[in-house]
XYZ file of C-alpha atoms in Angstrom:
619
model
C 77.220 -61.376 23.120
C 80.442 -62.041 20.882
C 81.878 -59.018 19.698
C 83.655 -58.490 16.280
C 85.733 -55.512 15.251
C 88.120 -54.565 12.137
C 88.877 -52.660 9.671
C 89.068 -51.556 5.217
C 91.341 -48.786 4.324
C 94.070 -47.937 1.479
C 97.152 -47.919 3.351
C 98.587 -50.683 5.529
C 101.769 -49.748 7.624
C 103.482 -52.383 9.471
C 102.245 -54.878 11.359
C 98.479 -54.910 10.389
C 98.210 -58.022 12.241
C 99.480 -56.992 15.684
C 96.710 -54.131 15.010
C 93.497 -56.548 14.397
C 95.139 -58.439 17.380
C 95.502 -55.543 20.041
C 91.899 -54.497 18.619
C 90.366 -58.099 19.417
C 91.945 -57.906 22.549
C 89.742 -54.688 23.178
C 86.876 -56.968 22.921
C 85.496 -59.071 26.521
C 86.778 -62.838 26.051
C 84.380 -64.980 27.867
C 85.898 -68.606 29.097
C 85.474 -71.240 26.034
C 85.568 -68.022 23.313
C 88.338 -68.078 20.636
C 89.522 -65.429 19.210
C 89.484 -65.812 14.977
C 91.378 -63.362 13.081
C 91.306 -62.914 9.078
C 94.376 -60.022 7.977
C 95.061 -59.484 4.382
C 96.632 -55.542 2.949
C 94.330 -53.294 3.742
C 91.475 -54.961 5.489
C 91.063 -56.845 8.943
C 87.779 -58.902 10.765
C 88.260 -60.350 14.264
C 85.176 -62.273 15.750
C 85.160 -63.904 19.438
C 82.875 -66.986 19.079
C 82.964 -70.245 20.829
C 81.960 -72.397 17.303
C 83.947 -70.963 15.473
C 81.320 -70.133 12.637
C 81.613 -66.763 13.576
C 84.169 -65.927 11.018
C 84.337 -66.848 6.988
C 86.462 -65.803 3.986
C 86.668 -66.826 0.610
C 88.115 -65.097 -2.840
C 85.462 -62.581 -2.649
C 84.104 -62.159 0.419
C 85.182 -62.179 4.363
C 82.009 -61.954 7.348
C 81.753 -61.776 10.224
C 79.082 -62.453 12.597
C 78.070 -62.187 16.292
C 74.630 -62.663 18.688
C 71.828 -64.897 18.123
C 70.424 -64.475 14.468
C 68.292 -66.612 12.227
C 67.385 -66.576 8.877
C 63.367 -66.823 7.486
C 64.779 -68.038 4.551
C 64.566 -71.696 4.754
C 67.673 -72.494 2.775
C 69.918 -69.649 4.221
C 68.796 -71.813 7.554
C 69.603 -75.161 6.788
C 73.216 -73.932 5.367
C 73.563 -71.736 8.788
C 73.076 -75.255 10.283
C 75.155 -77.083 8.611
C 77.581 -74.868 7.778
C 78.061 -72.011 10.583
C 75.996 -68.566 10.095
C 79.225 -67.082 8.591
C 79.075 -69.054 5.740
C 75.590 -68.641 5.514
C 75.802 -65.262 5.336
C 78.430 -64.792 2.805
C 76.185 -67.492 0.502
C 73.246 -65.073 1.130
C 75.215 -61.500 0.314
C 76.423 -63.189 -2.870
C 73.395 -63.497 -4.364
C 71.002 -60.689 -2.504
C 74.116 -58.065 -1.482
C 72.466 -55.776 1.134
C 68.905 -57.254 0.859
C 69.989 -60.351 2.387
C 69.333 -58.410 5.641
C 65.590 -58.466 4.638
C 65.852 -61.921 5.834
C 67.774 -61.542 8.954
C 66.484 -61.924 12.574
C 67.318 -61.905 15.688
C 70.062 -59.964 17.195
C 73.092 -59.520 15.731
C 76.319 -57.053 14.849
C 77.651 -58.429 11.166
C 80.653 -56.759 8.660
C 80.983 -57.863 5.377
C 84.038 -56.991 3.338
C 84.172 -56.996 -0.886
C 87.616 -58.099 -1.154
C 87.141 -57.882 -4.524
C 85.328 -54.096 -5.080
C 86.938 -52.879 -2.141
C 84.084 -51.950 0.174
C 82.813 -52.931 3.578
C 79.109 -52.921 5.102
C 78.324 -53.047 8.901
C 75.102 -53.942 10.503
C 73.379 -54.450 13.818
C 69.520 -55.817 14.056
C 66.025 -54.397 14.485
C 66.314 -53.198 18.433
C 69.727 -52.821 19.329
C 70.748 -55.802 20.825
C 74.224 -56.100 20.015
C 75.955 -53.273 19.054
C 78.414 -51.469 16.764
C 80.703 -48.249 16.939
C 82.745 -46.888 13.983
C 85.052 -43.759 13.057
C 86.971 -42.763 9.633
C 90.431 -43.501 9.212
C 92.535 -41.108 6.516
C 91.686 -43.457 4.029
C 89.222 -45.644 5.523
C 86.672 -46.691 7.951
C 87.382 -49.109 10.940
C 84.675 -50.402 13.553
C 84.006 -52.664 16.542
C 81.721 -53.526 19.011
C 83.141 -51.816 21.871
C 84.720 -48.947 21.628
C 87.680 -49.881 23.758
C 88.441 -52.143 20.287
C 88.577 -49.361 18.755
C 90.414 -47.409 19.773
C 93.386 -50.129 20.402
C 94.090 -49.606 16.507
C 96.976 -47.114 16.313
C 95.427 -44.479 13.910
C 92.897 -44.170 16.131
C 93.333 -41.321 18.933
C 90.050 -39.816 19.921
C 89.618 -37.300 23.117
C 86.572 -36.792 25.254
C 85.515 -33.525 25.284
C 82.597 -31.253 26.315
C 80.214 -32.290 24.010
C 80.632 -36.293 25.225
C 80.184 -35.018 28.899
C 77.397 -33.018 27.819
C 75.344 -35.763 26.077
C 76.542 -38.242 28.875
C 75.032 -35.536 31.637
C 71.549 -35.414 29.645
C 70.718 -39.160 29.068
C 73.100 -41.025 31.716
C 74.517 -42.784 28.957
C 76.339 -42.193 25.622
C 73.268 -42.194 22.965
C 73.685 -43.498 19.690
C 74.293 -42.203 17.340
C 77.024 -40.752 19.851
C 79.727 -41.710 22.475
C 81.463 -40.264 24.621
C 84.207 -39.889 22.690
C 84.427 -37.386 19.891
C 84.733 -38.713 16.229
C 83.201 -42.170 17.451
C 80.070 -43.081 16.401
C 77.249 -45.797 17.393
C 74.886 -47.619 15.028
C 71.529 -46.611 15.309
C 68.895 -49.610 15.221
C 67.566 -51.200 12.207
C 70.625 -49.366 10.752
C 73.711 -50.338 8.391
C 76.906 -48.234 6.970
C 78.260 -48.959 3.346
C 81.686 -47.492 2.916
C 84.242 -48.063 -0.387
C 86.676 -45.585 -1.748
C 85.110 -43.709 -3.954
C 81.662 -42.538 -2.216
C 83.381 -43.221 1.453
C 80.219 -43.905 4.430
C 76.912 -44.467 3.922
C 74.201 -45.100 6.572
C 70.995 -46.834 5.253
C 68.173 -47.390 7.386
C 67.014 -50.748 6.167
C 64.078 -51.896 8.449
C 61.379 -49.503 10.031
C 58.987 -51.004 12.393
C 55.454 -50.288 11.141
C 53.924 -48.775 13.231
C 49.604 -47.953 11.368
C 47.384 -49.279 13.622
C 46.033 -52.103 11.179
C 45.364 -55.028 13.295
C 42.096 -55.931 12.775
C 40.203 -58.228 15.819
C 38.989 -57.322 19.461
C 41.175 -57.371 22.468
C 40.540 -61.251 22.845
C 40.858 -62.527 19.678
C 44.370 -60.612 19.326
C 45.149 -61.325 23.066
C 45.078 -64.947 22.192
C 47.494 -64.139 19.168
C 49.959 -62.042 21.645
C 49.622 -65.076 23.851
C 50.983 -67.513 20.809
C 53.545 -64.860 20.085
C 55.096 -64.603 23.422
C 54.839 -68.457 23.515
C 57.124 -68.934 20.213
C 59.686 -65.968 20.934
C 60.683 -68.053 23.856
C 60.674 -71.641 21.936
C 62.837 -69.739 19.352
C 64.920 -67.679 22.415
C 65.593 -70.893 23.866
C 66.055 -73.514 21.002
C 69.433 -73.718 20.132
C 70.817 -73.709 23.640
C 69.077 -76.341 24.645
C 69.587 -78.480 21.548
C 73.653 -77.816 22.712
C 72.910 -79.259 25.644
C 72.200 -75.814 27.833
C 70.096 -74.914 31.147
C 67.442 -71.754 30.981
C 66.048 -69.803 33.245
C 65.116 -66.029 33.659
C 65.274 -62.640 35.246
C 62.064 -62.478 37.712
C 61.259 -58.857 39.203
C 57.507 -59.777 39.933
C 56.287 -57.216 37.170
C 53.915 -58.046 34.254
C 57.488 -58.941 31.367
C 59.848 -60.949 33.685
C 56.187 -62.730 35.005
C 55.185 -63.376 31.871
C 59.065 -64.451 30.371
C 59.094 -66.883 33.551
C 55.271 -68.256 33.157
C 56.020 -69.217 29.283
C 59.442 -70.660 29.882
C 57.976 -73.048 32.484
C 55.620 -73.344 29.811
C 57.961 -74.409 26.974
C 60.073 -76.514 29.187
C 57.132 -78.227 30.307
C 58.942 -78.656 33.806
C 59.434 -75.707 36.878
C 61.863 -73.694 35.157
C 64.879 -71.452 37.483
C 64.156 -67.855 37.965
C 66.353 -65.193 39.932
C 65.004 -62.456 41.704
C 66.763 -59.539 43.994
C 65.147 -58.473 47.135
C 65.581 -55.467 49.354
C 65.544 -55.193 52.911
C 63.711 -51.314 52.034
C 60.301 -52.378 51.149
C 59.623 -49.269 48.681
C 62.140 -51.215 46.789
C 61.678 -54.935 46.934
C 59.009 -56.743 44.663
C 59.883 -60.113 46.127
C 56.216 -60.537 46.875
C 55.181 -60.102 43.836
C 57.425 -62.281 42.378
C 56.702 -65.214 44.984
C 53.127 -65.055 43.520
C 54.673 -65.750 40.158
C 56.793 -68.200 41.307
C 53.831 -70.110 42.751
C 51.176 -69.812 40.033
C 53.840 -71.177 37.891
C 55.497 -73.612 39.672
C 58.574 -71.672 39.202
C 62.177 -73.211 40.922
C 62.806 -69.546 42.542
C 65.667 -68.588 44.430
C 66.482 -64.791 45.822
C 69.466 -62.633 47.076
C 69.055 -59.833 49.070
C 71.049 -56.772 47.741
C 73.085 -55.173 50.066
C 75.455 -51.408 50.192
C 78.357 -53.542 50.838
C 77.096 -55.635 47.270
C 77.509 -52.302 45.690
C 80.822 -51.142 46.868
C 82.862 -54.736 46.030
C 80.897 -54.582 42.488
C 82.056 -50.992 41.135
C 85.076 -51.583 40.066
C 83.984 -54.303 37.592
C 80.999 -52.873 36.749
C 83.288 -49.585 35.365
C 85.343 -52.279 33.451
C 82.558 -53.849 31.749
C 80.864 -50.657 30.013
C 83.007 -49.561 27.493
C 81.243 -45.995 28.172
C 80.184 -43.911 31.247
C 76.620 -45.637 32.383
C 74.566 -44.462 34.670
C 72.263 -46.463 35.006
C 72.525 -47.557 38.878
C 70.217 -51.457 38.573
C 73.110 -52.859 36.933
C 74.201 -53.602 40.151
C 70.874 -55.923 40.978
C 70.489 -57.271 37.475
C 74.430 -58.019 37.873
C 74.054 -60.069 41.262
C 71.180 -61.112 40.060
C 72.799 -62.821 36.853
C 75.429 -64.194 39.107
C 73.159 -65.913 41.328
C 71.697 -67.454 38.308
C 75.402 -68.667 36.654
C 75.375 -70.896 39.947
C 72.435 -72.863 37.653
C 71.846 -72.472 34.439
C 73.958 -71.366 31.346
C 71.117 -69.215 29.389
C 68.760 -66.197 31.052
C 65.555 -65.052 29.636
C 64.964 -61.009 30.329
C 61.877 -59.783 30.263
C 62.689 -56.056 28.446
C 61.000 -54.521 26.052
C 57.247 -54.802 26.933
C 57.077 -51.137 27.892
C 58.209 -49.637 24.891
C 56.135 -52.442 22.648
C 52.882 -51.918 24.801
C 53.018 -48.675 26.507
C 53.909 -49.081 30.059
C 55.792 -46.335 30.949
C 54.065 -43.535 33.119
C 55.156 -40.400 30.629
C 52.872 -41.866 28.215
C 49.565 -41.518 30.244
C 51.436 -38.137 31.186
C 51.632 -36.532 27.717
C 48.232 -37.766 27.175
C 46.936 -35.221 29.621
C 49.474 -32.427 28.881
C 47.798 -33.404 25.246
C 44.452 -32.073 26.392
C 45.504 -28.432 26.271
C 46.068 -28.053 22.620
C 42.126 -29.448 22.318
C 41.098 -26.218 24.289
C 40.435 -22.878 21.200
C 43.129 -21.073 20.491
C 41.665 -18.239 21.687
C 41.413 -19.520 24.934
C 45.122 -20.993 25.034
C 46.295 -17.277 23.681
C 44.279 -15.664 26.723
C 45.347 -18.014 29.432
C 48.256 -18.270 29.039
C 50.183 -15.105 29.798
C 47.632 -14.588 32.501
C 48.987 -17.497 34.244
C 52.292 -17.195 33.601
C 52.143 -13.209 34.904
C 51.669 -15.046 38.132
C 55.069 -15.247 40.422
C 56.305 -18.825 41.607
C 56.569 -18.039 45.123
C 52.284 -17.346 44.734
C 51.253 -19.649 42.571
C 50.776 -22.910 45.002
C 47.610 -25.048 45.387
C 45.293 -25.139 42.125
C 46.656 -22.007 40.568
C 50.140 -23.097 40.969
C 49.251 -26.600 39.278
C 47.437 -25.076 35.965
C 50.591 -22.392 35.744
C 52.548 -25.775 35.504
C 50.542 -27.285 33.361
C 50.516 -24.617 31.265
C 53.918 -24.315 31.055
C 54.774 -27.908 30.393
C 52.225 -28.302 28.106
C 53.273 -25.524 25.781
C 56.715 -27.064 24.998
C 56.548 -28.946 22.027
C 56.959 -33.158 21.497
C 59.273 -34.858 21.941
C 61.071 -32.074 24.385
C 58.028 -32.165 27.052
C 58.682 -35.931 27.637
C 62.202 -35.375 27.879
C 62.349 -32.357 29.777
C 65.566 -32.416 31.852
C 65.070 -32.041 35.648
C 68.603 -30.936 36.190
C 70.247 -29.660 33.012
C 67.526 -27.204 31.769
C 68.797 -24.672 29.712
C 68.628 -21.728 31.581
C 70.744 -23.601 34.879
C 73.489 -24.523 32.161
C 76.070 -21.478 33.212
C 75.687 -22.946 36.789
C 76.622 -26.009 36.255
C 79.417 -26.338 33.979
C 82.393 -24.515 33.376
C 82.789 -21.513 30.689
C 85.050 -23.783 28.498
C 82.414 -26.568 28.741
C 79.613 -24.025 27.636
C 81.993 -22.856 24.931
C 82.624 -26.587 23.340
C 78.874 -27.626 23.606
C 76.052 -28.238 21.022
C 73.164 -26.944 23.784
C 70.672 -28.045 21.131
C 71.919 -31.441 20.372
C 70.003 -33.644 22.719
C 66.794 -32.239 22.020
C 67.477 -32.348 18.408
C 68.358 -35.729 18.888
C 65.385 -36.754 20.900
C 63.193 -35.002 18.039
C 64.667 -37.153 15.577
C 64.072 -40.773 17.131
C 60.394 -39.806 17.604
C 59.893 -38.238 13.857
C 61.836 -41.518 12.693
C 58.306 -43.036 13.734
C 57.236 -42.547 10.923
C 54.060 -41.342 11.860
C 51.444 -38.729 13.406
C 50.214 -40.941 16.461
C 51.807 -39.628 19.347
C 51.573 -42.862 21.531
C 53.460 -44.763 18.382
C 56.165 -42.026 18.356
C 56.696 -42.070 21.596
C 56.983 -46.000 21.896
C 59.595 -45.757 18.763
C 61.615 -42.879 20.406
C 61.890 -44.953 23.977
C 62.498 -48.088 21.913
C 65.649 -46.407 20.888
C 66.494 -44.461 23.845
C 65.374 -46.439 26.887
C 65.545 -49.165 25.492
C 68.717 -49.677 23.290
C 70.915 -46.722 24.431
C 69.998 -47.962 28.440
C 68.075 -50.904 29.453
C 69.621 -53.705 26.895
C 73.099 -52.246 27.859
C 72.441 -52.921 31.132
C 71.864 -56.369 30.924
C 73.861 -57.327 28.762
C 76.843 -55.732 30.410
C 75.709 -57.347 33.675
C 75.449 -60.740 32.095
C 78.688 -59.993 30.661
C 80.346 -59.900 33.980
C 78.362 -62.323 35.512
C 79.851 -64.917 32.303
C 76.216 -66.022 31.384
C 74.068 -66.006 27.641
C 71.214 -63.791 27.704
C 68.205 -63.264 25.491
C 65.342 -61.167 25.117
C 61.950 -63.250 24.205
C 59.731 -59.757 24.690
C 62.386 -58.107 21.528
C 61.639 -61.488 19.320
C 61.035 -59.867 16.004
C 57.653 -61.460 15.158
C 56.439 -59.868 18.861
C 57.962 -56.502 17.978
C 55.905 -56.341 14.619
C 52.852 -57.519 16.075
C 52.893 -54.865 18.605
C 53.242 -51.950 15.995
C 50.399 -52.982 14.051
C 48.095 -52.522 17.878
C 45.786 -49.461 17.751
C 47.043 -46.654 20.089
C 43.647 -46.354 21.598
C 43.664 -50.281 22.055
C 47.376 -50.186 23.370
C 46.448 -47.419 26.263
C 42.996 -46.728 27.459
C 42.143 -43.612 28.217
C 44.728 -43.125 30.703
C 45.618 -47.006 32.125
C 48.816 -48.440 30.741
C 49.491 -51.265 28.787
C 45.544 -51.855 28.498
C 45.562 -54.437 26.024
C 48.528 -56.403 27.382
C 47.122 -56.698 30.819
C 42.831 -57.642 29.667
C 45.277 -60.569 27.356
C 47.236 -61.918 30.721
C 43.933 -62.349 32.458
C 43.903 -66.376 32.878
C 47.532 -66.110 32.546
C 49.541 -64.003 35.092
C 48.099 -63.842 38.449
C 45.965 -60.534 39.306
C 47.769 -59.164 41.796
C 50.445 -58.840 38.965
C 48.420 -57.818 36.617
C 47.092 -54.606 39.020
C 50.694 -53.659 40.448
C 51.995 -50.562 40.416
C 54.642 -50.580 38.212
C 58.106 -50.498 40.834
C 61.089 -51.100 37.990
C 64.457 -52.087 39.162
C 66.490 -49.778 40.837
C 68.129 -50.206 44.351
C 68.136 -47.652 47.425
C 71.182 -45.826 46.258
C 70.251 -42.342 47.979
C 69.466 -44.452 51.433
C 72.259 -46.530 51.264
C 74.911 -43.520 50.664
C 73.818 -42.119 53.526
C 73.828 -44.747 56.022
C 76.800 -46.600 54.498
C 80.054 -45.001 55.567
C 82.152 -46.794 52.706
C 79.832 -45.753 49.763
C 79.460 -42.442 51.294
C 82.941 -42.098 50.838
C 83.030 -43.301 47.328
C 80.675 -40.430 46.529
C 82.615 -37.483 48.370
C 86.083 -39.075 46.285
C 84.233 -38.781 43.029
C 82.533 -35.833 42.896
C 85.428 -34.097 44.774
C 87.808 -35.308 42.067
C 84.773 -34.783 38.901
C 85.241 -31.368 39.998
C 88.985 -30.921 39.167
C 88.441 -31.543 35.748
C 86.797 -28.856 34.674
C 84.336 -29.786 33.076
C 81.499 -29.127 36.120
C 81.720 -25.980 38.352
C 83.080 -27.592 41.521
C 80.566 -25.386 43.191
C 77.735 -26.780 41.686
C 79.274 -30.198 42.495
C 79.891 -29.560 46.240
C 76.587 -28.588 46.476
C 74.916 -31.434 44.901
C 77.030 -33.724 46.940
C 76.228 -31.540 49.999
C 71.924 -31.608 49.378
C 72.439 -35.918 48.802
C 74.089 -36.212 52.295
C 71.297 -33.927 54.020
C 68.676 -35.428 55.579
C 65.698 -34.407 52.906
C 65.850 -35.583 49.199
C 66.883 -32.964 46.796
C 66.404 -32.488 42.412
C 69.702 -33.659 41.883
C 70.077 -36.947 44.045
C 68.961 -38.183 40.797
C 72.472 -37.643 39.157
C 74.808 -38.109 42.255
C 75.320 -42.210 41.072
C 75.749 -40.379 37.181
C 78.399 -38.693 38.561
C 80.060 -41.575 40.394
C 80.185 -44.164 37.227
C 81.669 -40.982 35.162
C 84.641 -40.174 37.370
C 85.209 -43.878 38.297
C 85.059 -44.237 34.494
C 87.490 -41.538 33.779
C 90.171 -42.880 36.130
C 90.105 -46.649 34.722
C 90.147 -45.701 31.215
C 92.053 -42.322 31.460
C 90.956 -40.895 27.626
C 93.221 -37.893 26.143
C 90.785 -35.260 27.608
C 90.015 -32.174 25.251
């Protein structure tokens, strides 16, 4: 995960290079990385790499290049190899300019400067991997890969206001194209931004995953191909690292992607490969059963730590340093003990994310499906119901008519806001929860708008593929790769992501919908292909994910309990929330019986810890 940052504009002022220096200090230096710096007028790069071929210039053109990409291009390869990828990518943008990325894989974050023309392109790859953030200078553009980079370049002053608590409240993270901070923007996936003098930016969406539903072939003939698939994206995953003399291993949950990661790595390696797994002491939470039974059907070198509230209190404080933005997102605590257990043995992890949003895992899926249903019932039917059922007052509408007046209800709001529908933040309990000069500054609209956008961006009318794309930017992208990768980060270990390999990814869009989901049972297709593979018990599990007793533990932990009273306590003096609303989510989470918004009590948490350790000009 090296990060690059800089900058192209007209004017200079003094001391460019203490600039692109204090900016490249914004960046996370990992032990062996050197920092390589390029300065010339009006135009910067700084790229943390540890072989040095991270970084090249020459009369026309300077690159810059971080993550793990490849090129299909056979040539472009053999110069990457022989030459560094920098290189190879200046060779390739000489002679294809912004096509070259038609031949790019992997993940990476890339800026190319025209030293010559005056212009600058950024990039980042198909899924979101690695990341960029930009925002305009007077007379020019500058960017990095955290956000803390950028703003260490002096022109650079950006607040946080409403809207970035807003957008951080509705997702429990910063979407892209979005942070938290206004005037700073986020690459989108699959995306790149042109910028010279004349025209200033341009975004250009220069990849979209294809989703149509043309794979032709029953479930076993294609299974076998998914099998072969999964197979290479961890040869190529794991390749390089072990040709430089690196150790793998992987994540291991005891679901059907980190099972499957773990079974093909022992697979590739030929030999029991080392896989990590976090246990709980509260059963609703621990899947080290389930990933025993992996471990033993592939004669798997497992080892286990068992997470515990004091783990989480000696862990925050890092864990705020490591995201450059608010995230809420409370199992990068486990994944981050869980990457540190595996530092203690190997120098590479395999995770197994994606395999939801590729093969349709997650429950709102089979969900919309049946909220679906209701627009298959006659109009005239719908128009008569309807207000009938909604005539009928909460307090008396319990047992069957209660659950068709909330079907009903749900079901008539329209995709993609019915998937999304906020538990918390719904429009109409806005004025109660934030201040009148929050309200005021807010774009009430702009997460839904945003939400419709990522699923339109499909690119289709299948609602299954729609979905899929929307999560594969939201849930994926915006939340679960940031979560690794920031807890790898800390943890000072390589990670990849074998279920994101870009041959898998286009496979997977070409599925059927029908063949994808069944009916109603998730990830159909995936799970008749692992039969031989992954054990059944596996295969059959309710799906658990990877979250940690957080409610529980706050109250029964005195220390963490405390953290949570301190935060929300001092969230409320900033006026952004109505301290009223705060005291009495804080006061329904300590109470004996589980209320809406225990849900957003750890949200609340990362965002004032946040707050304090970065300490933004607040608008």
């Amino acid at each position: 995960m090296p990060g690059i940052c800089g900058w192209i504009a007209k004017s200079v002022g003094e001391n460019p290079r203490k600039v692109i220096t204090d900016m490249a200090n914004g960046l996370v230096r990992r032990p062996g990385e050197d920092v390589r710096i390029w300065q010339e007028g009006g135009m910067a790069l700084a790229v943390l790499d540890k072989d040095g071929h991270g970084l090249s210039v020459d009369d026309h053109h300077a690159v810059a290049i971080g993550g793990r990409p490849y090129w299909t291009d056979r040539s472009l390869a053999e110069e990457a190899k022989a030459r560094g990828f920098a290189r190879s990518l200046k060779s390739a943008w000489e002679s294809r300019g912004v096509q070259a990325l038609d031949l790019l894989r992997g993940s990476f974050s890339l800026a190319v400067i025209d030293r010559v023309n005056n212009r600058l392109t950024i990039a980042i790859d198909r899924v979101g991997i690695e990341s960029l953030c930009h925002s305009d200078l007077t007379d020019g553009l500058v960017f990095g890969s955290r956000t803390d980079a950028l703003l260490a370049h002096r022109d650079v002053d950006r607040p946080v206001g409403p809207r970035g608590i807003y957008r951080y409240a509705m997702n429990y993270v910063s979407p892209a194209p979005y942070t938290i901070y206004d005037g700073v923007d986020k690459l989108l996936t699959a995306h790149a931004l042109h910028w010279d003098a004349q025209a200033g930016a341009r975004l250009e969406r220069y990849w979209v995953t294809p989703y149509d539903g043309a794979a032709s072939g029953d479930i076993s003939s294609l299974g076998k191909e998914l099998l072969l698939h999964l197979e290479q994206g961890v040869e190529r995953s794991v390749a390089s690292h072990l040709e430089s003399g690196g150790t793998v291993g992987a994540f291991l949950s005891g679901g059907l992607d980190s099972s499957t990661v773990s079974g093909m790595l022992a697979r590739v390696l030929d030999r029991p490969a080392p896989v990590f797994t976090i246990v709980f002491e509260e059963e609703r939470y621990n899947e080290g059963p389930f990933a025993r039974i992996a471990a033993k059907q592939f004669g798997l070198k497992h080892r286990e730590y068992c997470l515990k509230p004091a783990d989480v209190v000696d862990l925050l404080p890092d864990l705020v340093r490591v995201f450059d933005e608010p995230f809420g997102n409370s199992s990068a605590i486990p994944a981050t003990y869980c990457a540190r257990m595996a530092k203690e043995d190997v120098s590479l992890l395999l995770a197994g994310d994606g395999g939801d949003e590729l093969f349709a895992g997650n429950k709102r899926y089979a969900e919309q499906k049946i909220l679906d249903y209701y627009h298959r019932i006659p109009g005239v039917f719908r128009a008569l119901g309807a207000p009938v059922f909604g005539a009928i007052p909460d307090a008396l509408a319990v047992g069957p008519l209660g659950k068709i007046k909330r079907y009903i209800r749900r079901a008539s709001l329209p995709m993609p806001e019915r998937m999304h529908n906020p538990d918390v933040y719904t429009r109409a309990a806005l004025s109660h929860i934030f201040t009148p000069d929050t309200l005021a500054g807010i774009a009430v609209e702009e997460p839904y708008t945003l939400w419709s956008r990522h699923y339109k961006d499909s690119g289709t009318d299948d609602m299954l593929a729609s979905m899929l794309h929307m999560d594969m930017r939201i849930t994926l992208a915006d939340n679960d790769i940031r979560k690794v990768n920031g807890a790898c980060l800390l943890a000072d270990i390589d990670v990849a992501y074998p279920m994101l390999d870009d041959e898998l990814v286009d496979f997977a869009a070409h599925l059927p919908s029908e063949m994808l989901m069944k009916g109603t049972r998730l990830r159909h297709f995936y799970k008749e292909s692992m039969v031989g593979f992954l054990p059944e018990q596996i295969i059959n599990k309710e799906k658990q994910g990877f979250g940690m007793p957080f409610s529980e533990w706050t109250r029964s932990y005195a220390p963490l309990r405390e953290i949570a009273v301190d935060c929300l306590e001092g969230l409320g003096q900033r006026g952004f929330f109505r301290s009223e609303f705060l005291d009495q989510v804080l006061a329904d989470h300590l109470s004996d019986e589980p209320s809406p918004t225990d849900s957003i009590v750890w949200d609340m948490i990362m965002l004032e810890m946040w707050l304090r350790d970065r300490n933004p000009r607040i608008e």
